[in-house]
Amino acid sequence: MQSRCQITVVGCHAGGEVGNVVVGGVLPPPGATVFEQMQALRRDGDGLRRLLLREPRGSVAVHANLVVPATRPDCDAGFIIMEPTEYPAMSGSNTICTTTVLLETGMIEMREPETVLRLEAPGGVVEVRASCREGRCESVEFTNVPCFVDRLDAPLEVEGIGTVTVDVAYGGMWYAIADAATLGFAIEPDEARDLSLAGERIRAAAREQLPCAHPESPEIAGVSIVQIAEPWQGVGNVTRNAVVVAPGRLDRSATGTGLSARMAALHARGLMRVGDGMTHASAIGSTFDGRIVAEARVGDRAAIVPAIRGSAWITGVTQVYLDPSDPFPEGYLLSDTWGVSGLDTQ
């Protein structure tokens, strides 16, 4: 067998959402920070994302995380997140997967009953506390980057739906948050296709009509993900939500950045305070727990610092090869499987 590359990937999922972790065979991209490395990979090395996520080796339901050495002395490792249409600054499920893989494979020493580490994500430093027992990472709680609201109750004209009211909030990714009841959804598995179609239409409209940019990192701009959320059930209770990942498919997990954005919006409305918590449940019933750790400021914006807890499970280890004669060295896309819109970019 001949191969141009040999990439070691540890399979993992958090709450059903696949967040595979690349642990060998790829050199760190150039850059003084993980954010700069992410930009370099997106600009000059996007073939890696295509190889791992597109068919015949991947699918629209797969994310991949490239572990890199931290560029900061106060961090244990860095990671770059690759999703079907973008390189997000932060992802909750991918943070949980990456932490679990780092600890359970021994790349970072596991300490029981709790391992504390710091990870450098493109969007900033994330402090992680992992509950560990008998060599297993049982749960991961990470303190997210500061999260905030751009606007509340913004009217949005959506093709095929009409006028929709959304909140635009940053949870590590830019979200448009819409009310499920108003759209006629109960957040059930059999609604997945219709939820995905509605969410992708809302995303496209929000990117055009509701511009947004991070005050301190203006390169992080534009709504790239949509949350269709059940009416809030109150502090300490479970609220269902469906997060639609571009190009139009449901996140199988409860989505850590989505929970962070939701808590930021609830805090801005005066419905949650520091110390309050809530749980998000996905369409398949998996859950993440969230709480507001502190208040903060991002530029001139009032913000919160959220903490998210969830669990991940390793599913296997794969060696990915690329035969020099393979006609699909960067995979391919077909609209029957690549989300409702079939797009490969935002």
Short mmCIF file of C-alpha atoms in Angstrom, two decimals, residues 127-338:
data_model
loop_
_atom_site.label_atom_id
_atom_site.label_comp_id
_atom_site.label_asym_id
_atom_site.label_seq_id
_atom_site.Cartn_x
_atom_site.Cartn_y
_atom_site.Cartn_z
CA GLU A 127 -9.99 26.23 31.69
CA VAL A 128 -11.11 22.63 32.03
CA ARG A 129 -11.95 20.48 35.04
CA ALA A 130 -12.33 16.80 34.22
CA SER A 131 -13.84 14.33 36.67
CA CYS A 132 -11.79 11.14 36.35
CA ARG A 133 -12.10 7.67 37.83
CA GLU A 134 -10.32 4.39 37.06
CA GLY A 135 -8.69 5.78 33.93
CA ARG A 136 -11.92 7.15 32.53
CA CYS A 137 -12.75 10.82 31.96
CA GLU A 138 -16.32 10.70 33.26
CA SER A 139 -17.27 14.32 32.64
CA VAL A 140 -15.73 17.59 31.53
CA GLU A 141 -16.61 21.08 32.69
CA PHE A 142 -14.98 23.95 30.82
CA THR A 143 -15.12 27.65 31.53
CA ASN A 144 -15.94 29.22 28.19
CA VAL A 145 -14.67 32.45 26.70
CA PRO A 146 -16.80 35.50 27.64
CA CYS A 147 -20.18 35.46 25.89
CA PHE A 148 -22.51 38.35 25.12
CA VAL A 149 -25.52 39.60 23.19
CA ASP A 150 -25.36 41.65 20.03
CA ARG A 151 -29.12 42.29 19.81
CA LEU A 152 -32.38 40.97 21.23
CA ASP A 153 -35.72 40.50 19.46
CA ALA A 154 -34.36 41.43 16.05
CA PRO A 155 -36.84 41.04 13.15
CA LEU A 156 -35.57 38.88 10.33
CA GLU A 157 -37.15 38.24 6.94
CA VAL A 158 -36.65 34.57 6.08
CA GLU A 159 -37.40 33.06 2.70
CA GLY A 160 -40.24 30.57 2.86
CA ILE A 161 -41.01 31.38 6.50
CA GLY A 162 -41.73 35.11 6.78
CA THR A 163 -40.75 37.46 9.59
CA VAL A 164 -38.93 35.72 12.44
CA THR A 165 -37.76 37.34 15.67
CA VAL A 166 -34.27 36.26 16.77
CA ASP A 167 -31.65 37.04 19.37
CA VAL A 168 -28.10 37.38 18.07
CA ALA A 169 -25.56 36.27 20.68
CA TYR A 170 -21.94 35.13 20.86
CA GLY A 171 -21.27 31.88 22.69
CA GLY A 172 -17.87 31.20 21.10
CA MET A 173 -19.66 31.21 17.73
CA TRP A 174 -22.23 33.73 16.48
CA TYR A 175 -25.78 32.46 16.94
CA ALA A 176 -29.21 33.50 15.76
CA ILE A 177 -31.63 32.13 18.37
CA ALA A 178 -35.25 31.61 17.27
CA ASP A 179 -38.30 30.42 19.20
CA ALA A 180 -39.28 26.84 18.42
CA ALA A 181 -42.93 27.23 19.44
CA THR A 182 -43.42 30.21 17.13
CA LEU A 183 -41.97 28.16 14.27
CA GLY A 184 -44.21 25.21 15.15
CA PHE A 185 -41.51 22.84 16.42
CA ALA A 186 -41.51 20.61 19.51
CA ILE A 187 -37.83 19.60 19.04
CA GLU A 188 -38.46 15.93 18.31
CA PRO A 189 -36.26 13.57 16.26
CA ASP A 190 -38.82 13.24 13.46
CA GLU A 191 -38.60 17.02 12.91
CA ALA A 192 -34.89 16.87 12.09
CA ARG A 193 -35.21 17.52 8.35
CA ASP A 194 -37.64 20.42 8.75
CA LEU A 195 -35.60 21.91 11.61
CA SER A 196 -32.50 21.76 9.45
CA LEU A 197 -34.22 23.44 6.52
CA ALA A 198 -35.63 26.23 8.71
CA GLY A 199 -32.32 26.74 10.51
CA GLU A 200 -30.31 26.99 7.30
CA ARG A 201 -32.75 29.54 5.89
CA ILE A 202 -32.52 31.57 9.12
CA ARG A 203 -28.71 31.42 9.03
CA ALA A 204 -28.54 32.69 5.45
CA ALA A 205 -30.96 35.53 6.23
CA ALA A 206 -29.16 36.51 9.43
CA ARG A 207 -25.77 36.67 7.72
CA GLU A 208 -27.24 39.09 5.20
CA GLN A 209 -29.51 41.19 7.42
CA LEU A 210 -27.95 41.13 10.92
CA PRO A 211 -24.21 41.77 10.65
CA CYS A 212 -22.18 41.17 13.81
CA ALA A 213 -18.50 41.07 14.75
CA HIS A 214 -16.57 40.33 17.90
CA PRO A 215 -15.43 43.67 19.41
CA GLU A 216 -11.94 42.38 20.21
CA SER A 217 -11.50 39.92 17.32
CA PRO A 218 -13.32 41.47 14.33
CA GLU A 219 -12.31 38.51 12.14
CA ILE A 220 -14.91 36.49 14.08
CA ALA A 221 -17.92 37.87 12.28
CA GLY A 222 -21.32 36.85 10.99
CA VAL A 223 -23.97 34.44 12.23
CA SER A 224 -22.71 30.97 11.37
CA ILE A 225 -25.06 28.76 13.37
CA VAL A 226 -28.73 28.77 14.43
CA GLN A 227 -30.46 27.66 17.59
CA ILE A 228 -34.17 26.85 17.50
CA ALA A 229 -35.06 26.82 21.16
CA GLU A 230 -38.00 25.72 23.25
CA PRO A 231 -39.35 28.46 25.53
CA TRP A 232 -37.08 28.70 28.56
CA GLN A 233 -38.17 26.39 31.38
CA GLY A 234 -36.47 28.32 34.20
CA VAL A 235 -33.35 28.14 36.37
CA GLY A 236 -32.30 24.59 37.14
CA ASN A 237 -34.65 23.02 34.62
CA VAL A 238 -34.19 21.27 31.28
CA THR A 239 -34.98 23.19 28.09
CA ARG A 240 -34.95 21.50 24.69
CA ASN A 241 -33.12 23.07 21.78
CA ALA A 242 -32.06 22.21 18.25
CA VAL A 243 -28.86 23.70 16.89
CA VAL A 244 -28.59 23.69 13.11
CA VAL A 245 -25.02 23.46 11.84
CA ALA A 246 -24.31 24.75 8.34
CA PRO A 247 -24.93 23.50 5.66
CA GLY A 248 -28.15 22.42 7.37
CA ARG A 249 -28.06 19.45 9.74
CA LEU A 250 -28.82 19.04 13.43
CA ASP A 251 -26.12 19.06 16.06
CA ARG A 252 -26.67 15.79 17.88
CA SER A 253 -25.45 17.25 21.19
CA ALA A 254 -27.01 19.97 23.29
CA THR A 255 -24.20 22.26 22.02
CA GLY A 256 -21.96 24.04 24.51
CA THR A 257 -21.58 27.30 22.59
CA GLY A 258 -25.34 27.30 22.00
CA LEU A 259 -26.01 26.92 25.72
CA SER A 260 -23.51 29.71 26.40
CA ALA A 261 -25.21 32.03 23.90
CA ARG A 262 -28.63 31.19 25.35
CA MET A 263 -27.50 31.99 28.88
CA ALA A 264 -26.00 35.27 27.65
CA ALA A 265 -29.39 36.22 26.17
CA LEU A 266 -31.26 35.17 29.31
CA HIS A 267 -28.82 37.15 31.46
CA ALA A 268 -29.28 40.21 29.25
CA ARG A 269 -33.02 39.91 29.85
CA GLY A 270 -32.53 39.69 33.61
CA LEU A 271 -33.78 36.09 33.77
CA MET A 272 -30.47 34.50 34.85
CA ARG A 273 -27.87 35.76 37.31
CA VAL A 274 -24.39 34.76 38.40
CA GLY A 275 -24.64 31.35 40.06
CA ASP A 276 -27.78 30.30 38.16
CA GLY A 277 -27.74 27.16 36.04
CA MET A 278 -29.80 25.40 33.41
CA THR A 279 -29.68 22.31 31.21
CA HIS A 280 -30.09 22.09 27.45
CA ALA A 281 -31.34 18.88 25.84
CA SER A 282 -30.84 18.06 22.17
CA ALA A 283 -33.35 16.50 19.79
CA ILE A 284 -31.99 13.04 20.68
CA GLY A 285 -32.22 13.75 24.43
CA SER A 286 -28.52 14.20 25.25
CA THR A 287 -27.83 17.03 27.69
CA PHE A 288 -25.22 19.61 28.70
CA ASP A 289 -25.39 21.53 31.97
CA GLY A 290 -24.55 25.23 32.07
CA ARG A 291 -24.08 27.85 34.76
CA ILE A 292 -23.08 31.50 34.88
CA VAL A 293 -19.75 31.82 36.68
CA ALA A 294 -19.23 35.57 36.50
CA GLU A 295 -20.07 38.79 34.73
CA ALA A 296 -17.51 40.36 32.40
CA ARG A 297 -17.06 42.90 29.65
CA VAL A 298 -15.96 42.41 26.05
CA GLY A 299 -15.11 45.78 24.61
CA ASP A 300 -18.11 47.92 25.48
CA ARG A 301 -20.43 44.90 25.82
CA ALA A 302 -21.74 43.42 29.05
CA ALA A 303 -20.89 39.73 29.03
CA ILE A 304 -21.01 36.56 31.08
CA VAL A 305 -18.47 33.84 31.72
CA PRO A 306 -20.33 30.50 31.40
CA ALA A 307 -19.25 27.03 32.45
CA ILE A 308 -20.52 24.00 30.51
CA ARG A 309 -20.46 20.36 31.64
CA GLY A 310 -20.88 17.25 29.50
CA SER A 311 -19.34 13.86 28.73
CA ALA A 312 -17.62 12.27 25.75
CA TRP A 313 -16.83 8.71 24.69
CA ILE A 314 -13.96 7.42 22.56
CA THR A 315 -15.20 5.24 19.70
CA GLY A 316 -11.98 3.96 18.14
CA VAL A 317 -8.66 4.83 16.56
CA THR A 318 -8.23 5.21 12.79
CA GLN A 319 -5.24 5.56 10.51
CA VAL A 320 -6.26 7.74 7.57
CA TYR A 321 -4.33 7.15 4.33
CA LEU A 322 -4.30 8.86 0.97
CA ASP A 323 -3.25 6.66 -1.91
CA PRO A 324 -1.44 8.72 -4.61
CA SER A 325 -3.80 7.28 -7.23
CA ASP A 326 -7.00 8.07 -5.28
CA PRO A 327 -9.22 10.19 -7.57
CA PHE A 328 -10.72 12.00 -4.55
CA PRO A 329 -7.76 13.33 -2.55
CA GLU A 330 -9.93 16.00 -0.93
CA GLY A 331 -13.19 14.07 -1.02
CA TYR A 332 -16.37 15.18 -2.72
CA LEU A 333 -19.78 16.66 -1.95
CA LEU A 334 -23.22 15.47 -3.01
CA SER A 335 -26.32 17.39 -2.00
CA ASP A 336 -28.22 14.26 -0.99
CA THR A 337 -25.97 13.84 2.08
CA TRP A 338 -24.20 17.18 2.63
#
